[in-house]
Amino acid sequence: MGIEVLRAAARLDDTEGVERFLAGMPQPDALRPLLQPGQTRRVEQYEAGARTARYLLNDGVGFVCFIVTDLSLEEARAIARQITTLAEWTTPNFKRAVEIALNVTFPASN
């Protein structure tokens, strides 16, 4: 299947948006307290069975979560090291960090 980068985001005061996001996550009750307005958090999670990594940034107002599929734990850690310096968690910036971490190239998006 290959590596795929997905993105989810919502404002923290958007209760429905936060709950929709949590409904698709493993262990949503553990993540719920990390998605509170006013708090800033950064969370990295690797799910070995699904070979999926999740990188979540909560800036106190909203959150963005990038989900990267078809990864080994070592690859997930390489991405985590690469994104520590990201000033903005935009999709292009995150994908570029993944490309650098894994020495891959994603097709140009239209």
PDB file of N, CA, C and O in Angstrom, residues 4-59:
ATOM      1  N   GLU A   4       1.205   6.710   3.655  1.00  0.00           N
ATOM      2  CA  GLU A   4       0.172   7.710   3.404  1.00  0.00           C
ATOM      3  C   GLU A   4       0.141   8.668   4.589  1.00  0.00           C
ATOM      4  O   GLU A   4       0.288   8.255   5.736  1.00  0.00           O
ATOM      5  N   VAL A   5      -0.034   9.964   4.308  1.00  0.00           N
ATOM      6  CA  VAL A   5      -0.131  10.973   5.355  1.00  0.00           C
ATOM      7  C   VAL A   5      -1.539  11.541   5.337  1.00  0.00           C
ATOM      8  O   VAL A   5      -1.995  12.054   4.317  1.00  0.00           O
ATOM      9  N   LEU A   6      -2.228  11.429   6.470  1.00  0.00           N
ATOM     10  CA  LEU A   6      -3.586  11.941   6.619  1.00  0.00           C
ATOM     11  C   LEU A   6      -3.574  13.046   7.668  1.00  0.00           C
ATOM     12  O   LEU A   6      -2.708  13.077   8.543  1.00  0.00           O
ATOM     13  N   ARG A   7      -4.552  13.928   7.605  1.00  0.00           N
ATOM     14  CA  ARG A   7      -4.606  15.058   8.535  1.00  0.00           C
ATOM     15  C   ARG A   7      -6.019  15.216   9.088  1.00  0.00           C
ATOM     16  O   ARG A   7      -7.000  15.102   8.368  1.00  0.00           O
ATOM     17  N   ALA A   8      -6.090  15.480  10.381  1.00  0.00           N
ATOM     18  CA  ALA A   8      -7.350  15.829  11.036  1.00  0.00           C
ATOM     19  C   ALA A   8      -7.087  17.068  11.869  1.00  0.00           C
ATOM     20  O   ALA A   8      -6.007  17.228  12.437  1.00  0.00           O
ATOM     21  N   ALA A   9      -8.068  17.952  11.939  1.00  0.00           N
ATOM     22  CA  ALA A   9      -7.918  19.172  12.725  1.00  0.00           C
ATOM     23  C   ALA A   9      -9.290  19.668  13.154  1.00  0.00           C
ATOM     24  O   ALA A   9     -10.289  19.408  12.483  1.00  0.00           O
ATOM     25  N   ALA A  10      -9.313  20.371  14.264  1.00  0.00           N
ATOM     26  CA  ALA A  10     -10.556  20.994  14.754  1.00  0.00           C
ATOM     27  C   ALA A  10     -10.193  22.032  15.797  1.00  0.00           C
ATOM     28  O   ALA A  10      -9.112  21.984  16.393  1.00  0.00           O
ATOM     29  N   ARG A  11     -11.108  22.953  16.014  1.00  0.00           N
ATOM     30  CA  ARG A  11     -10.976  23.877  17.134  1.00  0.00           C
ATOM     31  C   ARG A  11     -11.327  23.112  18.397  1.00  0.00           C
ATOM     32  O   ARG A  11     -12.203  22.236  18.382  1.00  0.00           O
ATOM     33  N   LEU A  12     -10.693  23.429  19.482  1.00  0.00           N
ATOM     34  CA  LEU A  12     -10.956  22.726  20.735  1.00  0.00           C
ATOM     35  C   LEU A  12     -12.324  23.036  21.315  1.00  0.00           C
ATOM     36  O   LEU A  12     -12.877  22.244  22.074  1.00  0.00           O
ATOM     37  N   ASP A  13     -12.904  24.180  20.932  1.00  0.00           N
ATOM     38  CA  ASP A  13     -14.249  24.507  21.404  1.00  0.00           C
ATOM     39  C   ASP A  13     -15.340  23.914  20.503  1.00  0.00           C
ATOM     40  O   ASP A  13     -16.521  24.088  20.754  1.00  0.00           O
ATOM     41  N   ASP A  14     -14.947  23.187  19.471  1.00  0.00           N
ATOM     42  CA  ASP A  14     -15.870  22.477  18.585  1.00  0.00           C
ATOM     43  C   ASP A  14     -16.052  21.059  19.131  1.00  0.00           C
ATOM     44  O   ASP A  14     -15.369  20.130  18.719  1.00  0.00           O
ATOM     45  N   THR A  15     -16.957  20.918  20.079  1.00  0.00           N
ATOM     46  CA  THR A  15     -17.149  19.644  20.767  1.00  0.00           C
ATOM     47  C   THR A  15     -17.434  18.509  19.793  1.00  0.00           C
ATOM     48  O   THR A  15     -16.882  17.418  19.922  1.00  0.00           O
ATOM     49  N   GLU A  16     -18.288  18.751  18.800  1.00  0.00           N
ATOM     50  CA  GLU A  16     -18.617  17.703  17.822  1.00  0.00           C
ATOM     51  C   GLU A  16     -17.394  17.301  17.017  1.00  0.00           C
ATOM     52  O   GLU A  16     -17.169  16.121  16.764  1.00  0.00           O
ATOM     53  N   GLY A  17     -16.595  18.276  16.590  1.00  0.00           N
ATOM     54  CA  GLY A  17     -15.389  17.984  15.819  1.00  0.00           C
ATOM     55  C   GLY A  17     -14.378  17.184  16.621  1.00  0.00           C
ATOM     56  O   GLY A  17     -13.784  16.228  16.120  1.00  0.00           O
ATOM     57  N   VAL A  18     -14.191  17.554  17.875  1.00  0.00           N
ATOM     58  CA  VAL A  18     -13.265  16.825  18.744  1.00  0.00           C
ATOM     59  C   VAL A  18     -13.768  15.400  18.953  1.00  0.00           C
ATOM     60  O   VAL A  18     -12.995  14.440  18.865  1.00  0.00           O
ATOM     61  N   GLU A  19     -15.074  15.235  19.198  1.00  0.00           N
ATOM     62  CA  GLU A  19     -15.626  13.895  19.423  1.00  0.00           C
ATOM     63  C   GLU A  19     -15.549  13.030  18.164  1.00  0.00           C
ATOM     64  O   GLU A  19     -15.295  11.830  18.253  1.00  0.00           O
ATOM     65  N   ARG A  20     -15.766  13.613  16.981  1.00  0.00           N
ATOM     66  CA  ARG A  20     -15.618  12.852  15.721  1.00  0.00           C
ATOM     67  C   ARG A  20     -14.186  12.355  15.589  1.00  0.00           C
ATOM     68  O   ARG A  20     -13.946  11.211  15.186  1.00  0.00           O
ATOM     69  N   PHE A  21     -13.230  13.214  15.894  1.00  0.00           N
ATOM     70  CA  PHE A  21     -11.824  12.826  15.829  1.00  0.00           C
ATOM     71  C   PHE A  21     -11.546  11.688  16.807  1.00  0.00           C
ATOM     72  O   PHE A  21     -10.959  10.672  16.439  1.00  0.00           O
ATOM     73  N   LEU A  22     -11.969  11.850  18.045  1.00  0.00           N
ATOM     74  CA  LEU A  22     -11.701  10.835  19.062  1.00  0.00           C
ATOM     75  C   LEU A  22     -12.360   9.501  18.733  1.00  0.00           C
ATOM     76  O   LEU A  22     -11.822   8.443  19.076  1.00  0.00           O
ATOM     77  N   ALA A  23     -13.508   9.529  18.075  1.00  0.00           N
ATOM     78  CA  ALA A  23     -14.220   8.289  17.734  1.00  0.00           C
ATOM     79  C   ALA A  23     -13.378   7.385  16.831  1.00  0.00           C
ATOM     80  O   ALA A  23     -13.528   6.164  16.866  1.00  0.00           O
ATOM     81  N   GLY A  24     -12.486   7.959  16.055  1.00  0.00           N
ATOM     82  CA  GLY A  24     -11.652   7.170  15.152  1.00  0.00           C
ATOM     83  C   GLY A  24     -10.276   6.835  15.707  1.00  0.00           C
ATOM     84  O   GLY A  24      -9.442   6.259  15.014  1.00  0.00           O
ATOM     85  N   MET A  25     -10.037   7.186  16.964  1.00  0.00           N
ATOM     86  CA  MET A  25      -8.723   6.983  17.558  1.00  0.00           C
ATOM     87  C   MET A  25      -8.724   5.808  18.520  1.00  0.00           C
ATOM     88  O   MET A  25      -9.710   5.572  19.217  1.00  0.00           O
ATOM     89  N   PRO A  26      -7.594   5.087  18.580  1.00  0.00           N
ATOM     90  CA  PRO A  26      -7.486   4.074  19.631  1.00  0.00           C
ATOM     91  C   PRO A  26      -7.331   4.781  20.981  1.00  0.00           C
ATOM     92  O   PRO A  26      -6.719   5.845  21.058  1.00  0.00           O
ATOM     93  N   GLN A  27      -7.901   4.253  22.006  1.00  0.00           N
ATOM     94  CA  GLN A  27      -7.839   4.796  23.363  1.00  0.00           C
ATOM     95  C   GLN A  27      -8.275   6.269  23.426  1.00  0.00           C
ATOM     96  O   GLN A  27      -7.537   7.134  23.901  1.00  0.00           O
ATOM     97  N   PRO A  28      -9.476   6.568  22.949  1.00  0.00           N
ATOM     98  CA  PRO A  28      -9.926   7.958  22.933  1.00  0.00           C
ATOM     99  C   PRO A  28     -10.021   8.589  24.322  1.00  0.00           C
ATOM    100  O   PRO A  28      -9.797   9.787  24.475  1.00  0.00           O
ATOM    101  N   ASP A  29     -10.315   7.787  25.342  1.00  0.00           N
ATOM    102  CA  ASP A  29     -10.442   8.348  26.689  1.00  0.00           C
ATOM    103  C   ASP A  29      -9.103   8.850  27.220  1.00  0.00           C
ATOM    104  O   ASP A  29      -9.067   9.768  28.039  1.00  0.00           O
ATOM    105  N   ALA A  30      -8.008   8.273  26.749  1.00  0.00           N
ATOM    106  CA  ALA A  30      -6.688   8.746  27.162  1.00  0.00           C
ATOM    107  C   ALA A  30      -6.335  10.060  26.464  1.00  0.00           C
ATOM    108  O   ALA A  30      -5.615  10.892  27.015  1.00  0.00           O
ATOM    109  N   LEU A  31      -6.855  10.271  25.249  1.00  0.00           N
ATOM    110  CA  LEU A  31      -6.558  11.496  24.498  1.00  0.00           C
ATOM    111  C   LEU A  31      -7.466  12.664  24.881  1.00  0.00           C
ATOM    112  O   LEU A  31      -7.052  13.821  24.791  1.00  0.00           O
ATOM    113  N   ARG A  32      -8.679  12.372  25.271  1.00  0.00           N
ATOM    114  CA  ARG A  32      -9.670  13.427  25.553  1.00  0.00           C
ATOM    115  C   ARG A  32      -9.122  14.523  26.482  1.00  0.00           C
ATOM    116  O   ARG A  32      -9.258  15.702  26.192  1.00  0.00           O
ATOM    117  N   PRO A  33      -8.465  14.186  27.614  1.00  0.00           N
ATOM    118  CA  PRO A  33      -7.974  15.246  28.494  1.00  0.00           C
ATOM    119  C   PRO A  33      -6.881  16.110  27.859  1.00  0.00           C
ATOM    120  O   PRO A  33      -6.624  17.220  28.310  1.00  0.00           O
ATOM    121  N   LEU A  34      -6.241  15.620  26.817  1.00  0.00           N
ATOM    122  CA  LEU A  34      -5.176  16.368  26.160  1.00  0.00           C
ATOM    123  C   LEU A  34      -5.717  17.379  25.156  1.00  0.00           C
ATOM    124  O   LEU A  34      -4.954  18.182  24.617  1.00  0.00           O
ATOM    125  N   LEU A  35      -7.019  17.329  24.915  1.00  0.00           N
ATOM    126  CA  LEU A  35      -7.645  18.208  23.922  1.00  0.00           C
ATOM    127  C   LEU A  35      -8.547  19.229  24.611  1.00  0.00           C
ATOM    128  O   LEU A  35      -9.692  19.415  24.243  1.00  0.00           O
ATOM    129  N   GLN A  36      -8.001  19.897  25.594  1.00  0.00           N
ATOM    130  CA  GLN A  36      -8.737  20.908  26.343  1.00  0.00           C
ATOM    131  C   GLN A  36      -8.284  22.301  25.917  1.00  0.00           C
ATOM    132  O   GLN A  36      -7.086  22.530  25.741  1.00  0.00           O
ATOM    133  N   PRO A  37      -9.220  23.238  25.764  1.00  0.00           N
ATOM    134  CA  PRO A  37      -8.834  24.613  25.450  1.00  0.00           C
ATOM    135  C   PRO A  37      -7.904  25.183  26.525  1.00  0.00           C
ATOM    136  O   PRO A  37      -8.027  24.866  27.703  1.00  0.00           O
ATOM    137  N   GLY A  38      -6.953  25.981  26.063  1.00  0.00           N
ATOM    138  CA  GLY A  38      -6.029  26.631  26.979  1.00  0.00           C
ATOM    139  C   GLY A  38      -4.774  25.839  27.286  1.00  0.00           C
ATOM    140  O   GLY A  38      -3.798  26.383  27.753  1.00  0.00           O
ATOM    141  N   GLN A  39      -4.802  24.541  27.047  1.00  0.00           N
ATOM    142  CA  GLN A  39      -3.629  23.707  27.279  1.00  0.00           C
ATOM    143  C   GLN A  39      -2.855  23.546  25.983  1.00  0.00           C
ATOM    144  O   GLN A  39      -3.449  23.494  24.906  1.00  0.00           O
ATOM    145  N   THR A  40      -1.559  23.458  26.065  1.00  0.00           N
ATOM    146  CA  THR A  40      -0.754  23.132  24.888  1.00  0.00           C
ATOM    147  C   THR A  40      -0.107  21.780  25.139  1.00  0.00           C
ATOM    148  O   THR A  40       0.410  21.524  26.224  1.00  0.00           O
ATOM    149  N   ARG A  41      -0.183  20.953  24.140  1.00  0.00           N
ATOM    150  CA  ARG A  41       0.352  19.586  24.246  1.00  0.00           C
ATOM    151  C   ARG A  41       0.865  19.136  22.893  1.00  0.00           C
ATOM    152  O   ARG A  41       0.389  19.564  21.850  1.00  0.00           O
ATOM    153  N   ARG A  42       1.802  18.224  22.966  1.00  0.00           N
ATOM    154  CA  ARG A  42       2.266  17.539  21.773  1.00  0.00           C
ATOM    155  C   ARG A  42       2.333  16.065  22.139  1.00  0.00           C
ATOM    156  O   ARG A  42       2.901  15.699  23.171  1.00  0.00           O
ATOM    157  N   VAL A  43       1.724  15.230  21.305  1.00  0.00           N
ATOM    158  CA  VAL A  43       1.635  13.803  21.587  1.00  0.00           C
ATOM    159  C   VAL A  43       2.052  13.027  20.346  1.00  0.00           C
ATOM    160  O   VAL A  43       1.647  13.362  19.228  1.00  0.00           O
ATOM    161  N   GLU A  44       2.851  12.010  20.569  1.00  0.00           N
ATOM    162  CA  GLU A  44       3.218  11.084  19.498  1.00  0.00           C
ATOM    163  C   GLU A  44       2.796   9.696  19.943  1.00  0.00           C
ATOM    164  O   GLU A  44       2.990   9.335  21.102  1.00  0.00           O
ATOM    165  N   GLN A  45       2.201   8.947  19.020  1.00  0.00           N
ATOM    166  CA  GLN A  45       1.682   7.627  19.367  1.00  0.00           C
ATOM    167  C   GLN A  45       1.972   6.689  18.202  1.00  0.00           C
ATOM    168  O   GLN A  45       1.779   7.052  17.032  1.00  0.00           O
ATOM    169  N   TYR A  46       2.428   5.483  18.513  1.00  0.00           N
ATOM    170  CA  TYR A  46       2.667   4.474  17.484  1.00  0.00           C
ATOM    171  C   TYR A  46       1.841   3.248  17.813  1.00  0.00           C
ATOM    172  O   TYR A  46       1.850   2.757  18.942  1.00  0.00           O
ATOM    173  N   GLU A  47       1.128   2.767  16.807  1.00  0.00           N
ATOM    174  CA  GLU A  47       0.300   1.567  16.945  1.00  0.00           C
ATOM    175  C   GLU A  47       0.938   0.467  16.103  1.00  0.00           C
ATOM    176  O   GLU A  47       0.831   0.470  14.870  1.00  0.00           O
ATOM    177  N   ALA A  48       1.632  -0.461  16.768  1.00  0.00           N
ATOM    178  CA  ALA A  48       2.413  -1.484  16.076  1.00  0.00           C
ATOM    179  C   ALA A  48       1.549  -2.384  15.186  1.00  0.00           C
ATOM    180  O   ALA A  48       1.926  -2.667  14.051  1.00  0.00           O
ATOM    181  N   GLY A  49       0.407  -2.827  15.700  1.00  0.00           N
ATOM    182  CA  GLY A  49      -0.443  -3.733  14.928  1.00  0.00           C
ATOM    183  C   GLY A  49      -0.911  -3.134  13.616  1.00  0.00           C
ATOM    184  O   GLY A  49      -1.009  -3.817  12.594  1.00  0.00           O
ATOM    185  N   ALA A  50      -1.182  -1.843  13.626  1.00  0.00           N
ATOM    186  CA  ALA A  50      -1.649  -1.152  12.422  1.00  0.00           C
ATOM    187  C   ALA A  50      -0.500  -0.496  11.656  1.00  0.00           C
ATOM    188  O   ALA A  50      -0.717   0.041  10.570  1.00  0.00           O
ATOM    189  N   ARG A  51       0.713  -0.513  12.230  1.00  0.00           N
ATOM    190  CA  ARG A  51       1.887   0.147  11.631  1.00  0.00           C
ATOM    191  C   ARG A  51       1.576   1.619  11.309  1.00  0.00           C
ATOM    192  O   ARG A  51       1.832   2.114  10.230  1.00  0.00           O
ATOM    193  N   THR A  52       0.965   2.281  12.290  1.00  0.00           N
ATOM    194  CA  THR A  52       0.488   3.651  12.113  1.00  0.00           C
ATOM    195  C   THR A  52       1.031   4.533  13.225  1.00  0.00           C
ATOM    196  O   THR A  52       1.004   4.161  14.391  1.00  0.00           O
ATOM    197  N   ALA A  53       1.493   5.725  12.836  1.00  0.00           N
ATOM    198  CA  ALA A  53       1.956   6.710  13.820  1.00  0.00           C
ATOM    199  C   ALA A  53       1.033   7.915  13.766  1.00  0.00           C
ATOM    200  O   ALA A  53       0.535   8.290  12.706  1.00  0.00           O
ATOM    201  N   ARG A  54       0.833   8.507  14.933  1.00  0.00           N
ATOM    202  CA  ARG A  54       0.015   9.708  15.043  1.00  0.00           C
ATOM    203  C   ARG A  54       0.836  10.779  15.744  1.00  0.00           C
ATOM    204  O   ARG A  54       1.473  10.511  16.763  1.00  0.00           O
ATOM    205  N   TYR A  55       0.780  11.984  15.193  1.00  0.00           N
ATOM    206  CA  TYR A  55       1.511  13.129  15.741  1.00  0.00           C
ATOM    207  C   TYR A  55       0.484  14.234  15.941  1.00  0.00           C
ATOM    208  O   TYR A  55      -0.079  14.739  14.980  1.00  0.00           O
ATOM    209  N   LEU A  56       0.242  14.593  17.194  1.00  0.00           N
ATOM    210  CA  LEU A  56      -0.816  15.533  17.519  1.00  0.00           C
ATOM    211  C   LEU A  56      -0.213  16.769  18.174  1.00  0.00           C
ATOM    212  O   LEU A  56       0.632  16.664  19.065  1.00  0.00           O
ATOM    213  N   LEU A  57      -0.663  17.921  17.724  1.00  0.00           N
ATOM    214  CA  LEU A  57      -0.258  19.185  18.320  1.00  0.00           C
ATOM    215  C   LEU A  57      -1.504  19.957  18.723  1.00  0.00           C
ATOM    216  O   LEU A  57      -2.379  20.214  17.905  1.00  0.00           O
ATOM    217  N   ASN A  58      -1.598  20.299  20.003  1.00  0.00           N
ATOM    218  CA  ASN A  58      -2.679  21.114  20.544  1.00  0.00           C
ATOM    219  C   ASN A  58      -2.043  22.444  20.928  1.00  0.00           C
ATOM    220  O   ASN A  58      -1.142  22.488  21.760  1.00  0.00           O
ATOM    221  N   ASP A  59      -2.491  23.533  20.309  1.00  0.00           N
ATOM    222  CA  ASP A  59      -1.907  24.847  20.592  1.00  0.00           C
ATOM    223  C   ASP A  59      -2.724  25.652  21.603  1.00  0.00           C
ATOM    224  O   ASP A  59      -2.468  26.831  21.824  1.00  0.00           O
TER     225      ASP A  59
END
